Short mmCIF file of C-alpha atoms in Angstrom, two decimals:
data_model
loop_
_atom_site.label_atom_id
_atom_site.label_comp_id
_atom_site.label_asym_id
_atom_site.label_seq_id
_atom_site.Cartn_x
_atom_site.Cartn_y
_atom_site.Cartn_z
CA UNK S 263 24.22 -11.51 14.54
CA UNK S 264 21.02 -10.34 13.79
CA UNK S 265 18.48 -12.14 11.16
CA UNK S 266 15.98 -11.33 8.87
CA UNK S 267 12.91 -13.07 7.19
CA UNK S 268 12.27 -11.79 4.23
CA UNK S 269 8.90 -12.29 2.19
CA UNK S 270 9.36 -11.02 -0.93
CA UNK S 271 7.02 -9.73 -3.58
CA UNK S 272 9.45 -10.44 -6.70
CA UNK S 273 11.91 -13.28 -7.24
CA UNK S 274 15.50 -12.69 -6.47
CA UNK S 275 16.42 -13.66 -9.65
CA UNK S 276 14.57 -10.20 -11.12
CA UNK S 277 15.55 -6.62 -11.66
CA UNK S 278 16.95 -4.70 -9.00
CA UNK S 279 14.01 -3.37 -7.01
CA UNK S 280 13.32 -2.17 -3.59
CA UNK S 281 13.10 -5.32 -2.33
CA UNK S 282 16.80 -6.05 -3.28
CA UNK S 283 17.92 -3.15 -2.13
CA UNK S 284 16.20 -3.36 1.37
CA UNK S 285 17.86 -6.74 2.01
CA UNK S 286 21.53 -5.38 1.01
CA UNK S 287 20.54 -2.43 2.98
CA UNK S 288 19.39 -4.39 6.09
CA UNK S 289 22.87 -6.97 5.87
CA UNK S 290 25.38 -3.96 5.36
CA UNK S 291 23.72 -1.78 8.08
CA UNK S 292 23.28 -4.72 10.89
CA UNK S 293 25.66 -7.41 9.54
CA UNK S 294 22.47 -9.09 9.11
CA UNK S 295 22.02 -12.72 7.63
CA UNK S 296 18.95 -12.63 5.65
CA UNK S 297 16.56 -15.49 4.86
CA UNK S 298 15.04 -14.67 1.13
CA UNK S 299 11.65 -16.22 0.41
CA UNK S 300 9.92 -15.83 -3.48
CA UNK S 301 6.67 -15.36 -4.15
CA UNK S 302 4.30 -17.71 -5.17
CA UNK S 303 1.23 -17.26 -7.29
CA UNK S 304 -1.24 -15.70 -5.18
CA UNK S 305 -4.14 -15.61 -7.47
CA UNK S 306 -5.93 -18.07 -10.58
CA UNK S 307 -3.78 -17.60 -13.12
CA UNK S 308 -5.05 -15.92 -16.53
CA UNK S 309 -3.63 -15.47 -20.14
CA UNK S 310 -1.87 -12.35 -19.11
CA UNK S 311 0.88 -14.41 -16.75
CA UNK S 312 1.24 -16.36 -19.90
CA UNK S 313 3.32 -13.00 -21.37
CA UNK S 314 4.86 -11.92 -18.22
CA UNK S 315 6.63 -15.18 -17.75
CA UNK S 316 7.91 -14.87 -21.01
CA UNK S 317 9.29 -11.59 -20.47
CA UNK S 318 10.95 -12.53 -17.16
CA UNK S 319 13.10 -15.33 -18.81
CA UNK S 320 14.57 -13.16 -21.31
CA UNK S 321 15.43 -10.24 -17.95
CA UNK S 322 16.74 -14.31 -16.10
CA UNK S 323 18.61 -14.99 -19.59
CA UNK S 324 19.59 -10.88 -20.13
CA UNK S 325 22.84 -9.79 -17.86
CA UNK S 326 21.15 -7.88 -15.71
CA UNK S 327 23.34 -5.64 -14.34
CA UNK S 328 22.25 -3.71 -10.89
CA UNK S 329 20.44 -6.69 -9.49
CA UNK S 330 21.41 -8.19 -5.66
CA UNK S 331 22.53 -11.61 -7.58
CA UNK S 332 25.35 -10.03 -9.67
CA UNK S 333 26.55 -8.26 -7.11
CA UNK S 334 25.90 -10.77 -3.97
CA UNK S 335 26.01 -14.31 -5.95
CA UNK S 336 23.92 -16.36 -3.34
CA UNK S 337 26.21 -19.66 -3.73
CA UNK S 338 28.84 -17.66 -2.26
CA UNK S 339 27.30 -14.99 0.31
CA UNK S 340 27.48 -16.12 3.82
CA UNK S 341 24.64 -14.01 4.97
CA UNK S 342 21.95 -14.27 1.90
CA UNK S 343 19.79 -17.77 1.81
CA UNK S 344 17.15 -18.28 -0.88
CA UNK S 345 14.20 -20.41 -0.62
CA UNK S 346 11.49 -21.32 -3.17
CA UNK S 347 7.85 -22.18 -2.39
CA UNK S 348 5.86 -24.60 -4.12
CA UNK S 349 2.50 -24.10 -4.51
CA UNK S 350 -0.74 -24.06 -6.01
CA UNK S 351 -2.54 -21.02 -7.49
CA UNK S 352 -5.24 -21.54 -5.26
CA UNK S 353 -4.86 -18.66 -2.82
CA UNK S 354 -8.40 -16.49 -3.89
CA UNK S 355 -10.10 -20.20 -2.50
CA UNK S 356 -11.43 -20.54 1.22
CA UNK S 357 -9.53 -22.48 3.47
CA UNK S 358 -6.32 -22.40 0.77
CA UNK S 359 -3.80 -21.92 3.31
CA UNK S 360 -4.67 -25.22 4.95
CA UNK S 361 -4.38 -26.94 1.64
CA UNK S 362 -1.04 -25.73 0.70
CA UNK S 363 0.60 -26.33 4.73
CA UNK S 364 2.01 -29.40 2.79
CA UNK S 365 3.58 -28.01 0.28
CA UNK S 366 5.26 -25.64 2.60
CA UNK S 367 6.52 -27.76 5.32
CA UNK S 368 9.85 -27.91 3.75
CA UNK S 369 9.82 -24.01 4.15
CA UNK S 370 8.87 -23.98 7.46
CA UNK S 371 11.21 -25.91 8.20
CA UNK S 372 13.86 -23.83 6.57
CA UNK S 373 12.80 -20.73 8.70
CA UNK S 374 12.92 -22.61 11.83
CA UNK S 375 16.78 -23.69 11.22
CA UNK S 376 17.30 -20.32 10.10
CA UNK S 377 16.11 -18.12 12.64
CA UNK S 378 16.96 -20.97 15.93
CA UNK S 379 17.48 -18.82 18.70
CA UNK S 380 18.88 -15.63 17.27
CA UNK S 381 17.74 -12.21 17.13
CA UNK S 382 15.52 -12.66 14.22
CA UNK S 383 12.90 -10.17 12.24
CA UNK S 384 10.29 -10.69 9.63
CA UNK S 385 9.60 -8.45 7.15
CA UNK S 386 6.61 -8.95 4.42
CA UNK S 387 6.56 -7.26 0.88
CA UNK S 388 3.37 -8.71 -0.15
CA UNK S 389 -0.19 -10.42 1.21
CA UNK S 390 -0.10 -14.29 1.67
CA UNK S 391 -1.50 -16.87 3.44
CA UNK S 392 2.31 -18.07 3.71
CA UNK S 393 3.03 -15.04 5.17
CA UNK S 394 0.20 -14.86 7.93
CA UNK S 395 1.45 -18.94 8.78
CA UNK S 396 4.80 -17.16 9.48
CA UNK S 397 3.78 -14.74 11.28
CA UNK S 398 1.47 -16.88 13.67
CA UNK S 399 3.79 -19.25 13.87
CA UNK S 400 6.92 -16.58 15.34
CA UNK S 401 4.65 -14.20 17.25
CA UNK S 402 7.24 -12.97 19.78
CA UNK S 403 9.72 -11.95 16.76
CA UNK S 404 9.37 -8.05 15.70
CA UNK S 405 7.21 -7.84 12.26
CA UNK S 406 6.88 -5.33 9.24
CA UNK S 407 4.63 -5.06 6.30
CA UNK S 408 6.53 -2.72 3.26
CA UNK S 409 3.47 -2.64 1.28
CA UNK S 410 5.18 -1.17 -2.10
CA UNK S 411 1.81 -1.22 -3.89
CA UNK S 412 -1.96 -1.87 -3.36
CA UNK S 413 -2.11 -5.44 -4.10
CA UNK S 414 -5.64 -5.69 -4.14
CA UNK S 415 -6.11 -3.23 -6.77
CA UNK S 416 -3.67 -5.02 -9.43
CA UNK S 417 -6.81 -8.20 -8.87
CA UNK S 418 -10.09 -8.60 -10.07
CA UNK S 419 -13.07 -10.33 -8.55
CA UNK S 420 -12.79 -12.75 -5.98
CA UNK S 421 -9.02 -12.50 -5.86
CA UNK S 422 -9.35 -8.98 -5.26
CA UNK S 423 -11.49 -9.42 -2.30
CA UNK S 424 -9.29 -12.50 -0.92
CA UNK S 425 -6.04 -10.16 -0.87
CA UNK S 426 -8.16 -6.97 0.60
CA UNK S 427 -8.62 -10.09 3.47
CA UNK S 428 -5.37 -11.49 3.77
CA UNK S 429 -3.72 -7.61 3.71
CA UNK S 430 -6.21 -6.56 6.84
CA UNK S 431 -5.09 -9.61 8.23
CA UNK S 432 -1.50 -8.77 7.93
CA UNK S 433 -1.60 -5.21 8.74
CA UNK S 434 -2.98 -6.08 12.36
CA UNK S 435 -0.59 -8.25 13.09
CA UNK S 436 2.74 -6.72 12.00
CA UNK S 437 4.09 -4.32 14.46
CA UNK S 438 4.66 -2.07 11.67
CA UNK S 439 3.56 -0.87 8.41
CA UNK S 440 5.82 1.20 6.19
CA UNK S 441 3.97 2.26 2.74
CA UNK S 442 5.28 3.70 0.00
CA UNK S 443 3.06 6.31 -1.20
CA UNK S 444 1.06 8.62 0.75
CA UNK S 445 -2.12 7.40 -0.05
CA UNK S 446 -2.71 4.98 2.73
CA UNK S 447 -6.66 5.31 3.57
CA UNK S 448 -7.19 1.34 3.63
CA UNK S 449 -5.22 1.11 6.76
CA UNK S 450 -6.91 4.08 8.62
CA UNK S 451 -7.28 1.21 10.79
CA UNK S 452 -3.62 1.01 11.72
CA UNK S 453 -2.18 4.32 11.21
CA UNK S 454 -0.68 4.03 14.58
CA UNK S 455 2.26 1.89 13.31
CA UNK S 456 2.66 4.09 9.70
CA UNK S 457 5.64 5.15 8.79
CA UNK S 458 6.18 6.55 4.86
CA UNK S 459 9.01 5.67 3.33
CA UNK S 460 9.25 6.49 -0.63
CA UNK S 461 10.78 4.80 -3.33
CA UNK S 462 14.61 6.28 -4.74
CA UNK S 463 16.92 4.75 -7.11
CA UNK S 464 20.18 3.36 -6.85
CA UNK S 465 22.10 6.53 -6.75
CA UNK S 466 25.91 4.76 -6.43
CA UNK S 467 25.35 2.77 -9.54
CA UNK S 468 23.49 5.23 -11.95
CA UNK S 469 25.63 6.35 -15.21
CA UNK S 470 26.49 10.22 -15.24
CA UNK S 471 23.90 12.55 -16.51
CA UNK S 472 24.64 13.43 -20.52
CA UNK S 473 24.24 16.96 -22.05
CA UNK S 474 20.21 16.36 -23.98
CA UNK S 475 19.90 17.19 -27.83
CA UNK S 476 17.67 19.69 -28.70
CA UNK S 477 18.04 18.89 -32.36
CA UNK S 478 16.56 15.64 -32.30
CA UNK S 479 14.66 15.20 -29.44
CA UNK S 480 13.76 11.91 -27.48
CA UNK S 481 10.22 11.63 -25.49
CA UNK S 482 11.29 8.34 -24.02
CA UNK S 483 9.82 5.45 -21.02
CA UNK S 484 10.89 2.66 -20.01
CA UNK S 485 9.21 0.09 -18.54
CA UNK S 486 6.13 -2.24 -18.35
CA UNK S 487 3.26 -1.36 -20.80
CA UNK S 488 0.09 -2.35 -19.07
CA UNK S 489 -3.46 -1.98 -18.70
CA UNK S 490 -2.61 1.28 -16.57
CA UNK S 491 -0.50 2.73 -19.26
CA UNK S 492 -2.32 5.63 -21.30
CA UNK S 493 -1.96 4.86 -24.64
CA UNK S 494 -4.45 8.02 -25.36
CA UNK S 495 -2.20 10.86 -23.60
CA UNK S 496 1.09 8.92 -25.50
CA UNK S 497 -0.64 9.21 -29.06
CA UNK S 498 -1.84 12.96 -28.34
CA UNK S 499 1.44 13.81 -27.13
CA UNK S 500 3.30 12.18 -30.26
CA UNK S 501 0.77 13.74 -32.74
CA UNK S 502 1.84 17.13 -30.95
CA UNK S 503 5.31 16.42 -31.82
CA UNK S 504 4.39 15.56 -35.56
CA UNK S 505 3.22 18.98 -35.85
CA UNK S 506 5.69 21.18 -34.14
CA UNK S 507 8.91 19.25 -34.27
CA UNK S 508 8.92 16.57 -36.62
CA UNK S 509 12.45 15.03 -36.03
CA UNK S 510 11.65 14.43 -32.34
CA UNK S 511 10.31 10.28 -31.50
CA UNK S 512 8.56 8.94 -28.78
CA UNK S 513 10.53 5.90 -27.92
CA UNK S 514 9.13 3.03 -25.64
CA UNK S 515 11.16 0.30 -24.00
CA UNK S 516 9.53 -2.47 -22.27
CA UNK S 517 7.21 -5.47 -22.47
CA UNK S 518 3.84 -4.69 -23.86
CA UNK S 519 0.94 -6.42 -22.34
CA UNK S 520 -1.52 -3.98 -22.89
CA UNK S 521 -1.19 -2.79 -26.76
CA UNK S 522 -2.28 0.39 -28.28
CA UNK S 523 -5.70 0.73 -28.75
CA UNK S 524 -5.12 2.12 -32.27
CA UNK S 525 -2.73 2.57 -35.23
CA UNK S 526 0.43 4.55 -33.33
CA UNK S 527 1.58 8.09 -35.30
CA UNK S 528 4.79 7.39 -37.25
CA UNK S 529 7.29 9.02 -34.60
CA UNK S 530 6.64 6.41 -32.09
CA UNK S 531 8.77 3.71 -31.59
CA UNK S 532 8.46 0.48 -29.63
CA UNK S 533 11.56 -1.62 -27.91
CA UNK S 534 11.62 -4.58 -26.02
CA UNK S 535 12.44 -5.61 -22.53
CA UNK S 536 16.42 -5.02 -22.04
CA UNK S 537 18.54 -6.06 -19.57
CA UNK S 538 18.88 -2.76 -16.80
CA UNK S 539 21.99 -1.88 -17.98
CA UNK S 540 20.58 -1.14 -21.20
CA UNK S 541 18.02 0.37 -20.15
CA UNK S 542 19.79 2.83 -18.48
CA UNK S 543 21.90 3.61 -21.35
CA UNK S 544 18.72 4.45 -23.61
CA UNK S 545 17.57 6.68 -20.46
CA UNK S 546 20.69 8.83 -21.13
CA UNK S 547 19.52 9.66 -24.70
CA UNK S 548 16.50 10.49 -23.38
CA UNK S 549 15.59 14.39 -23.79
CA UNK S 550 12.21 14.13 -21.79
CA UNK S 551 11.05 11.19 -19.21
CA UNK S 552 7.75 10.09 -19.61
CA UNK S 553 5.65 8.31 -17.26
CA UNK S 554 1.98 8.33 -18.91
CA UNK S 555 0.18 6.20 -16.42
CA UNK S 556 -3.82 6.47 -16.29
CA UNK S 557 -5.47 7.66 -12.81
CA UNK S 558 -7.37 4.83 -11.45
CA UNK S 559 -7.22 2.63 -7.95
CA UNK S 560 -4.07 0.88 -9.06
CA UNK S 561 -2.06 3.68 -10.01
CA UNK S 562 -3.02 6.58 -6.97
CA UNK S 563 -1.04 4.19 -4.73
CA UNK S 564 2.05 4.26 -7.09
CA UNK S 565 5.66 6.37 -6.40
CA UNK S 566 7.02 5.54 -9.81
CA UNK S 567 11.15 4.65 -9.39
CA UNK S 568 11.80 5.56 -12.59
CA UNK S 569 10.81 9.33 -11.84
CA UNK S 570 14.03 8.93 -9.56
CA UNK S 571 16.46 7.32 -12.04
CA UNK S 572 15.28 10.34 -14.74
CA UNK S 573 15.73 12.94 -12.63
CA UNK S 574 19.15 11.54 -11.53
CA UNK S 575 20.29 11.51 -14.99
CA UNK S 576 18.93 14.97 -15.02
CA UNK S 577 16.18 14.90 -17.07
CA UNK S 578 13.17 16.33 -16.95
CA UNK S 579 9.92 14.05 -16.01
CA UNK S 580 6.80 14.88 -18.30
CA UNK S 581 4.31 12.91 -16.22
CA UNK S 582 0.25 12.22 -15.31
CA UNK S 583 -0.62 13.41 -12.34
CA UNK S 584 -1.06 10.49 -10.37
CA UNK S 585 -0.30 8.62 -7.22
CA UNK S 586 2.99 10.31 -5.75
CA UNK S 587 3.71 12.39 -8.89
CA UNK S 588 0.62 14.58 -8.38
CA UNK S 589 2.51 16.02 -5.59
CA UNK S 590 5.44 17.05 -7.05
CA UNK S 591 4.02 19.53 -9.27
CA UNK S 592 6.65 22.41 -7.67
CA UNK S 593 9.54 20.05 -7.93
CA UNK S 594 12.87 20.62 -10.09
CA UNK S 595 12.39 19.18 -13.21
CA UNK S 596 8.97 17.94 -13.13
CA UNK S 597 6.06 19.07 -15.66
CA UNK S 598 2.26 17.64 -14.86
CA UNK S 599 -0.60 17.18 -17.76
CA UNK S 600 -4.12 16.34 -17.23
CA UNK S 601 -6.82 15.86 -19.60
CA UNK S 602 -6.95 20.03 -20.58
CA UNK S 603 -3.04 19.94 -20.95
CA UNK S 604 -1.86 21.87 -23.89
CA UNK S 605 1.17 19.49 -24.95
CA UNK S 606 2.49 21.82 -27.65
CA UNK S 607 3.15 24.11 -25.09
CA UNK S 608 4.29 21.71 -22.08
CA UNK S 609 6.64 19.56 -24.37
CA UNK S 610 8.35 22.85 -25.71
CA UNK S 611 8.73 24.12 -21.61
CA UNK S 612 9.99 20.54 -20.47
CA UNK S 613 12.39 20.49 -23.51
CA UNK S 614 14.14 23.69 -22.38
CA UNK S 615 14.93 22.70 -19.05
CA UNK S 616 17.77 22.23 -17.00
CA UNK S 617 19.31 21.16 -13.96
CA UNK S 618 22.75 22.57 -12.21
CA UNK S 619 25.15 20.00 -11.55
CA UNK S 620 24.71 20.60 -7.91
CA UNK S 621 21.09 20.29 -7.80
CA UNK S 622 21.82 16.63 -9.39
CA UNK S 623 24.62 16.15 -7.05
CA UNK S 624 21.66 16.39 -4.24
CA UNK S 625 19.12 15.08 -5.28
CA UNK S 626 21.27 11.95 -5.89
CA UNK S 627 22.37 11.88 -2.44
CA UNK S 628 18.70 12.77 -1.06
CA UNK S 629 16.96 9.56 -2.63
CA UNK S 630 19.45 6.90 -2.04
CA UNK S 631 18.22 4.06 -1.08
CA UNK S 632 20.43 4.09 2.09
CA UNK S 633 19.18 7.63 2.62
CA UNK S 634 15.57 5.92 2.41
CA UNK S 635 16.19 3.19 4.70
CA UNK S 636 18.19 5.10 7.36
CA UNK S 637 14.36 6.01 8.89
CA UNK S 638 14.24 2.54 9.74
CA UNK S 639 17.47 2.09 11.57
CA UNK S 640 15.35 3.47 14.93
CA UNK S 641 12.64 0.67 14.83
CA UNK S 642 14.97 -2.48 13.81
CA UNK S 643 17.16 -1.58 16.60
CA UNK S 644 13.71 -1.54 18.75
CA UNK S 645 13.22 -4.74 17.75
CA UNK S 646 16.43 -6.47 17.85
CA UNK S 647 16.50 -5.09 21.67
CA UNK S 648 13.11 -6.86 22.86
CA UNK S 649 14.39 -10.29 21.65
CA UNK S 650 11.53 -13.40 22.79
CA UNK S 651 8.47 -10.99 23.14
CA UNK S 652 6.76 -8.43 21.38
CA UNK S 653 7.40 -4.68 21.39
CA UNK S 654 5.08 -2.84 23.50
CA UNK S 655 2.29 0.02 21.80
CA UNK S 656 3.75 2.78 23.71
CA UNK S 657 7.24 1.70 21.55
CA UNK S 658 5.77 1.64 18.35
CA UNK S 659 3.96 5.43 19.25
CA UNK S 660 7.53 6.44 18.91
CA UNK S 661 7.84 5.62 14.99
CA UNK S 662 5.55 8.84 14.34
CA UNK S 663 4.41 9.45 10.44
CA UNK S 664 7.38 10.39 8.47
CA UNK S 665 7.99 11.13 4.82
CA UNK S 666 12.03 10.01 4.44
#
């Protein structure tokens, strides 16, 4: 039976993301028994983490619905084992790795009972020093970085530069990088072992797509609310609406760790962090998608999953153009603004739109996750066949760039 370490950049016990999924994904397509690690605090801590950890025990207290843990309880599935790392938020430091090896050794040792002498691969989702320790210390097992984001860019400072180091680091030692967005110019370096694999949604598990109102119109997001969020494009677009169609709201729903920058117009409306189940019940009430997100390092690196879960409920995404968006300016259901956008006219156009059944029916089935992940199937097989020594360069060539 083949094995998998898995570093992950979110705790298990989270919403259902693409790390989740991957794992599932990887046990149900290889009968896989996967090793789950969580992340530890890879940067000084600041007032901001403070909030988030708030918000993340009421998801942990919330019955999240769609996550790996409801679905897969770990005290019961044979093939998942989770393991926590203890450590301190000392990663920007020099020489930091060394000072947390004791803190890991009960890890290590947890990977090396774990993988013994089976087929075994490791997979990273985010930059660490714990990471790089794995990977030196297993150099003949097969190795891939899924770097879902630009870490560096979500630092500042001195942890900024300390992950742009510890990602170079990882990046030429994996045997693969898979990125999730096509802008990928800090690993020019490497772009013999890309491979682009975008985000998708969980297309089994979505709720059917409800007829929109017209009448009373919802401009609605849902998700975090932070410093890359534009406030400015949200109030413009709900003083628009004030104007032209006064019974239509703008309704957010999510933590807010950046707040508005001034006093909101009346028709906006701001919910809390729900569990995904609700969430995905306010999405069907939802006559426009909005994903207002500011154009800056962080975000051009960004393919937003919640453009997949509103397009699957069939509605129409009134986005920035940013990151992955900015290139779906000709796609179904999808409406673009920039700083000269005319939203009286735009909100009007996205408002009248609509999408046949069978263009849902495919685009569902097009940006599965398993549709996502079935790219991979070539290179894990790759790897599980060169068991006890690296995969050769002239094997990786064969993983050419590819947009699943």
């Amino acid at each position: 039976m083949m094995r998998l370490v898995y570093l992950s950049p979110v705790p298990w016990n989270s919403f259902a993301q693409r790390p989740h999924q991957f794992v599932r994904w990887f046990h149900q397509q290889f009968n896989a028994k996967v090793l789950w690690i969580d992340p530890y605090p890879t940067r000084f801590p600041d007032l901001s983490d403070v909030q988030r950890v708030l918000a993340s025990k009421f998801v942990q207290t919330s019955t999240v619905v769609g996550t790996v843990k409801d679905k897969e309880n770990p005290e019961k599935a044979d093939w998942l084992t989770l393991v926590k790392v203890p450590a301190l938020p000392i990663e920007p430091l020099p020489a930091s790795g060394f000072l947390q090896q004791w803190f890991w050794r009960k890890a290590m040792a947890e990977i090396d009972a774990f993988v013994g002498n089976t087929k075994a691969q490791i997979v990273v989702g985010k930059p660490s020093k714990l990471a790089l320790q794995v990977l030196v210390r297993y150099p003949e097992m097969a190795s891939m970085y899924d770097a879902m984001d630009d870490f560096p860019a979500f630092y500042e400072g001195l942890s900024s530069k300390a992950m742009q180091y510890t990602e170079g680091n990882l990046a030429a030692r994996v045997n693969k990088i898979v990125v999730s967005s096509s802008a990928v110019s800090r690993f020019s370096d490497q772009a013999d072992k890309l491979s682009l694999i975008l985000n998708a949604c969980d297309s089994d598990n979505l709720p059917p797509a409800l007829p929109r109102s017209e009448q009373s119109p919802v401009y609605g997001y849902v998700g975090t609310i932070g410093h890359w969020f534009d406030w400015d494009a949200v109030v413009k677009l709900a003083s628009s609406l004030i104007n032209t169609d006064p019974r239509a709201l703008v309704r957010l729903i999510g933590p807010v760790f950046t707040p508005p920058p001034c006093a909101l117009p009346k028709n906006v409306q701001i919910l809390p962090a729900c569990s995904h189940a609700r969430a995905m019940q306010a999405m069907q009430k939802f006559s426009v998608g909005l994903i207002p997100f500011k154009r800056k390092l962080l975000t051009a690196s960004v393919d937003p999953i919640k453009y997949y879960e509103y397009r699957s409920l069939g509605i129409p995404v009134l986005s920035s153009d940013f990151g992955e968006m900015s290139l779906r300016a000709d796609e179904d259901g999808v409406f673009l603004y920039n700083g000269e956008s005319d939203f009286t006219t735009l909100l009007k156009t996205c408002l009248r739109h609509r999408s046949s059944a069978d263009g849902l029916s495919k685009f569902r089935a097009d940006n599965s996750w398993a549709a996502r992940f079935a790219a991979l199937i070539p290179l894990f097989d790759a790897g599980a066949d060169h068991r006890g020594r690296r995969r050769s360069a002239t094997r990786l060539e064969q993983f050419a760039w590819q947009r699943a």
